[in-house]
Coordinates of C-alpha atoms in Angstrom, one line a residue:
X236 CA -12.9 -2.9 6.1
X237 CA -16.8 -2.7 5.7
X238 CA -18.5 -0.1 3.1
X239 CA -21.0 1.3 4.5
X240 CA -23.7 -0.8 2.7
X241 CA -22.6 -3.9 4.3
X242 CA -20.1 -4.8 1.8
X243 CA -16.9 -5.7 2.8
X244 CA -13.9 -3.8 1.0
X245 CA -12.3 -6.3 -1.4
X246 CA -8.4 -6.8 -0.3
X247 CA -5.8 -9.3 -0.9
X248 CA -5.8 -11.9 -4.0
X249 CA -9.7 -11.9 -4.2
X250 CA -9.7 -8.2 -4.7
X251 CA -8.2 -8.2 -8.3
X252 CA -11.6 -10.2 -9.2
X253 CA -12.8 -6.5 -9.4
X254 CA -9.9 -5.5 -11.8
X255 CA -10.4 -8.4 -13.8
X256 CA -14.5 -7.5 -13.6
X257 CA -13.0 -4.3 -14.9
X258 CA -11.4 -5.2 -17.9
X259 CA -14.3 -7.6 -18.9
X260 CA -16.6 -4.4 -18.3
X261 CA -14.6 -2.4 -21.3
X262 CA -14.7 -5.3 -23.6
X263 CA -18.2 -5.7 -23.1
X264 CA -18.8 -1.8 -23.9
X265 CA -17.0 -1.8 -27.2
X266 CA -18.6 -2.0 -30.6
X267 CA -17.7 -6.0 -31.3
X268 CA -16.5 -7.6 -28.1
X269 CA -15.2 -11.3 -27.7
X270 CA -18.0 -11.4 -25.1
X271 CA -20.9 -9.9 -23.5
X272 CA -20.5 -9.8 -19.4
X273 CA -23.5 -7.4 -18.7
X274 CA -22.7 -7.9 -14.8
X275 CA -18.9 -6.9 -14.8
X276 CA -19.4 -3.1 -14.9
X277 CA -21.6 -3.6 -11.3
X278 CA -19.3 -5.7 -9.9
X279 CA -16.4 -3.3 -10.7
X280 CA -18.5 -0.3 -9.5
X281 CA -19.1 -2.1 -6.4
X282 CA -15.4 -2.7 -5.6
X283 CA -14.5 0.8 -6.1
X284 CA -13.1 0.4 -9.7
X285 CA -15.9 1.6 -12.2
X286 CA -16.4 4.3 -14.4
X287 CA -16.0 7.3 -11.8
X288 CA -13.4 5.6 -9.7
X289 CA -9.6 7.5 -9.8
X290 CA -7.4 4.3 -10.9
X291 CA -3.5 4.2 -10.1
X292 CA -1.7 6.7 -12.2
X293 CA 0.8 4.8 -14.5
X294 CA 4.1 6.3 -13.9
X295 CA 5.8 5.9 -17.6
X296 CA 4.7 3.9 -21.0
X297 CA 6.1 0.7 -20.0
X298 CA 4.3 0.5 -16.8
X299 CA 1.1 1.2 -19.0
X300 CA 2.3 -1.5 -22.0
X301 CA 2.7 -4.1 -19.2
X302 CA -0.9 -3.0 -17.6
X303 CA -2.2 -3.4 -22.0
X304 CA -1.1 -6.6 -22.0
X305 CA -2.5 -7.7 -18.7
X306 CA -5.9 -6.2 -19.6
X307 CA -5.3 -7.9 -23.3
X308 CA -4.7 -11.4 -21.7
X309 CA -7.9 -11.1 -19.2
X310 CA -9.9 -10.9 -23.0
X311 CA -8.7 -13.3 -24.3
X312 CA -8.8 -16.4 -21.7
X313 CA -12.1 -15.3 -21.2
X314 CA -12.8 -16.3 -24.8
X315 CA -10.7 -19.4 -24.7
X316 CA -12.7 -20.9 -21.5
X317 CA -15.9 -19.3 -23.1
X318 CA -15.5 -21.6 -26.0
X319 CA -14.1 -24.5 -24.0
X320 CA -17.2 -24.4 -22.1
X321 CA -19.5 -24.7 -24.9
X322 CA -17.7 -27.5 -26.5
X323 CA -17.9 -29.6 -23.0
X324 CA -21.5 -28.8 -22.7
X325 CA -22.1 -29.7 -26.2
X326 CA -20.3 -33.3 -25.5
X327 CA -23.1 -33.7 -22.5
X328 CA -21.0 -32.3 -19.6
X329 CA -23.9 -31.2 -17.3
X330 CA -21.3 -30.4 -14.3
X331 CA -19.3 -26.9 -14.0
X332 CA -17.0 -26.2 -11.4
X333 CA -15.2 -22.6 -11.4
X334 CA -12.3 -22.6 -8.8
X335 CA -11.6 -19.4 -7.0
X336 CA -15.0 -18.2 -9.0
X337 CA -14.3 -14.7 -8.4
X338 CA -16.3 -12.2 -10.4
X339 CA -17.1 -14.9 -12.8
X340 CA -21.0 -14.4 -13.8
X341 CA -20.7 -17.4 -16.8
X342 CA -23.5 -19.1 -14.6
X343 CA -25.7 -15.8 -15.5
X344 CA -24.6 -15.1 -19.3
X345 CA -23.9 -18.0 -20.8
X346 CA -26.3 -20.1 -22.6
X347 CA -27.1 -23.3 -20.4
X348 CA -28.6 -26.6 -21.8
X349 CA -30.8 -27.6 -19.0
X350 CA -29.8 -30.0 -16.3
X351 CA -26.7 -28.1 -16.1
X352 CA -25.1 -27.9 -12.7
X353 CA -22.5 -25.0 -11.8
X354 CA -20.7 -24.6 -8.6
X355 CA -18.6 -21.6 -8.0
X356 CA -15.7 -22.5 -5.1
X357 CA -14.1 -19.7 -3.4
X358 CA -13.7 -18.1 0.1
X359 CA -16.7 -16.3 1.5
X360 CA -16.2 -13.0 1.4
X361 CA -16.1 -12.8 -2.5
X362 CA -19.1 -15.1 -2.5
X363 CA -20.8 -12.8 0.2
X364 CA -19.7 -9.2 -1.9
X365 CA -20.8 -11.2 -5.2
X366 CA -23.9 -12.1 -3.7
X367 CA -24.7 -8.9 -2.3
X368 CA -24.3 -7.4 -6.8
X369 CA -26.3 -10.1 -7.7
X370 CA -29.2 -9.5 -5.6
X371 CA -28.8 -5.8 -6.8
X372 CA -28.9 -6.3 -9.9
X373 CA -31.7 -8.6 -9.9
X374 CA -29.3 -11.2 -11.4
X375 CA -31.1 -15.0 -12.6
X376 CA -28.8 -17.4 -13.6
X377 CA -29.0 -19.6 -16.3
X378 CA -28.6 -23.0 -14.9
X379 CA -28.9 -24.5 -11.4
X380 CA -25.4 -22.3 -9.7
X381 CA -24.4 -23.2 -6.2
X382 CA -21.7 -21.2 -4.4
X383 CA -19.1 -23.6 -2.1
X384 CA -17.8 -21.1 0.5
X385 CA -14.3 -22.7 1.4
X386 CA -10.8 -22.0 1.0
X387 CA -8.7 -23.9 -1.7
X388 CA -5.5 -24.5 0.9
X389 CA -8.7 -26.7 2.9
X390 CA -10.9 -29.3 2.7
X391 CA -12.6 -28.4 -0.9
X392 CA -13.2 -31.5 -2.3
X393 CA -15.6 -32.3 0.6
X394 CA -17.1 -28.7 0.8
X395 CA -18.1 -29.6 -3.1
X396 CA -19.2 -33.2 -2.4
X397 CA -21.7 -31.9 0.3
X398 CA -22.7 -28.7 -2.2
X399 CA -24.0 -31.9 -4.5
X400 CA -20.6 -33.0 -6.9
X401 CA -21.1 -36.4 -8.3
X402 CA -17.5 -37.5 -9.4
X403 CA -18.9 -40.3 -10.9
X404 CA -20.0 -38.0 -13.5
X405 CA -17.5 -36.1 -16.2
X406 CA -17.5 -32.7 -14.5
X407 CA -15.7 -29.7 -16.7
X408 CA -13.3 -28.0 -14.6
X409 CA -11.9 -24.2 -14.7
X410 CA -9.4 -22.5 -13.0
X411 CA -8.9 -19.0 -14.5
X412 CA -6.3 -16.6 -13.3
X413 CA -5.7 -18.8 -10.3
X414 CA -2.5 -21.1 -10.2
X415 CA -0.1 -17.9 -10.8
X416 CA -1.2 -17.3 -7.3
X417 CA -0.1 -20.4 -6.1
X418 CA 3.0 -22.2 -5.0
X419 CA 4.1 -25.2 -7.1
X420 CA 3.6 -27.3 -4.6
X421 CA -0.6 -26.2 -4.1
X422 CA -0.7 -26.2 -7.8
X423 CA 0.0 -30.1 -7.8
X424 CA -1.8 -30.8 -4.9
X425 CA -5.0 -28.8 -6.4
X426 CA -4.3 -30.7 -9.9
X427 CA -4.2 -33.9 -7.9
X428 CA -7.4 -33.3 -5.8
X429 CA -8.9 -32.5 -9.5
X430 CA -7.7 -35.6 -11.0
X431 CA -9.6 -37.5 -8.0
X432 CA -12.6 -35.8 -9.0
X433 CA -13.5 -36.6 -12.6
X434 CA -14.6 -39.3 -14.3
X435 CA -13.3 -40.3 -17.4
X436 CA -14.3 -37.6 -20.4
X437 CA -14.0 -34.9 -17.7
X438 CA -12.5 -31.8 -19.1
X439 CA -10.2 -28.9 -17.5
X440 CA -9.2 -25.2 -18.9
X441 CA -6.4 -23.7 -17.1
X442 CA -5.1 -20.1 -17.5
X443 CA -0.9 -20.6 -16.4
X444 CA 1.5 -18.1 -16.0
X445 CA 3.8 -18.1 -18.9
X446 CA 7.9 -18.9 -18.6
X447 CA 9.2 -15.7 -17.5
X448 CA 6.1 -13.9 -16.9
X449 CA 7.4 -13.4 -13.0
X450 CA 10.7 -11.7 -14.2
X451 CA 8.5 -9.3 -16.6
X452 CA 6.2 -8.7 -14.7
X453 CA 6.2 -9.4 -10.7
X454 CA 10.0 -8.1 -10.2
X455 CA 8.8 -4.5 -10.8
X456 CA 5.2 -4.6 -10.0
X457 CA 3.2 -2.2 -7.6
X458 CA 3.1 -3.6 -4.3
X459 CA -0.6 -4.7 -3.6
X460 CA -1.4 -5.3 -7.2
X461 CA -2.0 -8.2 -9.3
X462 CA 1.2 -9.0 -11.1
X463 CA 3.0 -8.1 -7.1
X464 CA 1.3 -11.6 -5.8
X465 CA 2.1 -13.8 -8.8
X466 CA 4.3 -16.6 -7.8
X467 CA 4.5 -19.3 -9.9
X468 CA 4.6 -20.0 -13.8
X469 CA 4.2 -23.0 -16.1
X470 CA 6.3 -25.8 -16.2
X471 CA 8.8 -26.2 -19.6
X472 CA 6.6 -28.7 -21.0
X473 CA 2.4 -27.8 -19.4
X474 CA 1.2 -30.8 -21.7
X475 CA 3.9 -33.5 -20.8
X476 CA 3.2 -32.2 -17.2
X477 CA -0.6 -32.8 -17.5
X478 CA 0.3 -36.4 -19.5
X479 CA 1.4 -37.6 -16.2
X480 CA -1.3 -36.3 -14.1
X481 CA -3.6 -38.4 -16.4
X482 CA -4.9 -35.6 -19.0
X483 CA -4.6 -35.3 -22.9
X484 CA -3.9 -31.6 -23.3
X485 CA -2.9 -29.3 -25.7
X486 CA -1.5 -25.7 -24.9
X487 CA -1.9 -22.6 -26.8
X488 CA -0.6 -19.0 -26.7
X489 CA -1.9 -15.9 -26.2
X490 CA -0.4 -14.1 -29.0
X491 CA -2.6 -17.4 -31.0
X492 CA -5.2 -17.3 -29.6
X493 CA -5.7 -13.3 -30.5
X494 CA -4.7 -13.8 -34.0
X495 CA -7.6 -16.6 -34.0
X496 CA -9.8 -14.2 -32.6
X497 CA -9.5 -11.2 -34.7
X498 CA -7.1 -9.5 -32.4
X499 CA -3.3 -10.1 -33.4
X500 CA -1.0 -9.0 -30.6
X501 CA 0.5 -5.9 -32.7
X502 CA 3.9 -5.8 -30.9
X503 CA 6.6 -8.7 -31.5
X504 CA 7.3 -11.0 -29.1
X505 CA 9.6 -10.2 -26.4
X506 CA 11.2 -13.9 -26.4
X507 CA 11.3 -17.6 -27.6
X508 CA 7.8 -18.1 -27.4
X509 CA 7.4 -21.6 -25.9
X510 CA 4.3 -23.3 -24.8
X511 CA 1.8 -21.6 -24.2
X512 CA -0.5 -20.6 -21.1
X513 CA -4.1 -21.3 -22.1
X514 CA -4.8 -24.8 -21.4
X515 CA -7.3 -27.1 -22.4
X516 CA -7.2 -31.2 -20.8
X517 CA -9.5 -34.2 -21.3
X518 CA -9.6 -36.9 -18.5
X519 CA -7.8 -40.5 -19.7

């Protein structure tokens, strides 16, 4: 479906880029956010989910809980891969790449040292709707960005060599709110196409669905919405996992991570909190 601007209706997986655009929108509006994304609110205006927009009606206060903690999660691994970007570029990573790139608009408000290269892989018609915001807004981004149009289930690795990749270089990879999405077996063959592509001191932040987060969440969900088209979760042991793929991680929770940012999780936890989904890997 085509608005009548030229945009094309976001649908599918790519279209909760919007929702996630959303959420970053209301954190950037309150008093002392995590973050500043001054180009969320147009992207979620342009998908049809701004301020004006009439949002699913949630049907009873567990349905709006689980939608909270959704929303609160979005925060903060936006944080978390904030701050794991600043420490790569700090160690002289001068190569970004953003897999399934979304809404992301880091390339436009985060602070870039110069020489910095960011590529932003995802299918084209995100690329094409994002592009279409940015040249509304006027958007310049901070460092040299160059959107690779390809889809992850194909040839990626070559779509990014030909955008300009140099694997012979440490590149600092992020895939954020992606590998839920994904059946185990194109999460290990993405991690292993990864692996291929970094040079030693390479980093990685990965967002993973925690254990159980498909039985909370995906049994019950609306059809067509985010949690409906989750499909896979972390293994029992994410840094063990990692270990053998060639990476030194370490794994943190959410309900951590918030405490660590000034904003505790108020409601106990549900479970045996285990490992936790926030990920952050150095290249052996």
């Amino acid at each position: 479906m085509t608005e009548a601007r030229g945009r094309v209706k976001p649908s599918g997986v790519w279209a909760t880029a919007v929702g996630v655009a959303r959420v970053r929108a209301l954190e950037t509006a309150r008093e002392n956010p995590l973050f500043r994304d001054p180009l969320a609110l147009a992207f979620a205006t342009a998908g049809g989910v701004g301020p004006g927009s009439r949002l699913p009606e949630r049907a009873d206060e567990a349905e709006q809980q689980r939608w909270l903690g959704v929303a609160s999660s979005i925060i903060i691994r936006t944080k978390f891969l904030d701050d794991l970007l600043d420490r790569a570029t700090e160690a002289g990573i001068r190569q970004v790449v953003l897999l399934g790139a979304g809404m992301d608009s880091r390339a436009f408000r985060m602070t870039w040292p110069a020489a910095t290269r960011l590529y932003e892989v995802d299918t084209a018609e995100p690329l094409d709707f994002k592009a279409s915001v940015l040249l509304q807004e006027g958007a310049v981004p901070g460092c040299e960005r160059t959107p690779v149009a390809v889809d992850l289930r194909e040839d990626w690795p070559g779509a990014l060599a030909a955008a300009g990749h140099d694997p012979a270089l440490p590149t600092v990879w992020i895939a954020e709110g992606l590998l839920v999405y994904l059946p185990e077996d194109a999460v290990e063959l993405l991690l292993d196409r990864i692996g291929g592509l970094s040079a030693t001191g390479s980093r990685m932040g990965l967002t993973l669905g925690s254990r159980g987060v498909l039985a909370r969440f995906a049994g019950d969900a609306a059809r067509g919405s985010a949690a409906s088209l989750w499909v896979s979760e972390m293994p029992e042991d994410p840094v063990g996992w990692l270990a053998g793929l060639g990476w030194d991680a370490e794994a943190f929770t959410l309900r951590d991570r918030a405490a660590a940012y000034g904003r505790p999780i108020g409601t106990p936890p549900q479970r045996d909190e285990g490992p936790g989904g926030l990920i952050s890997a150095v290249r052996r």
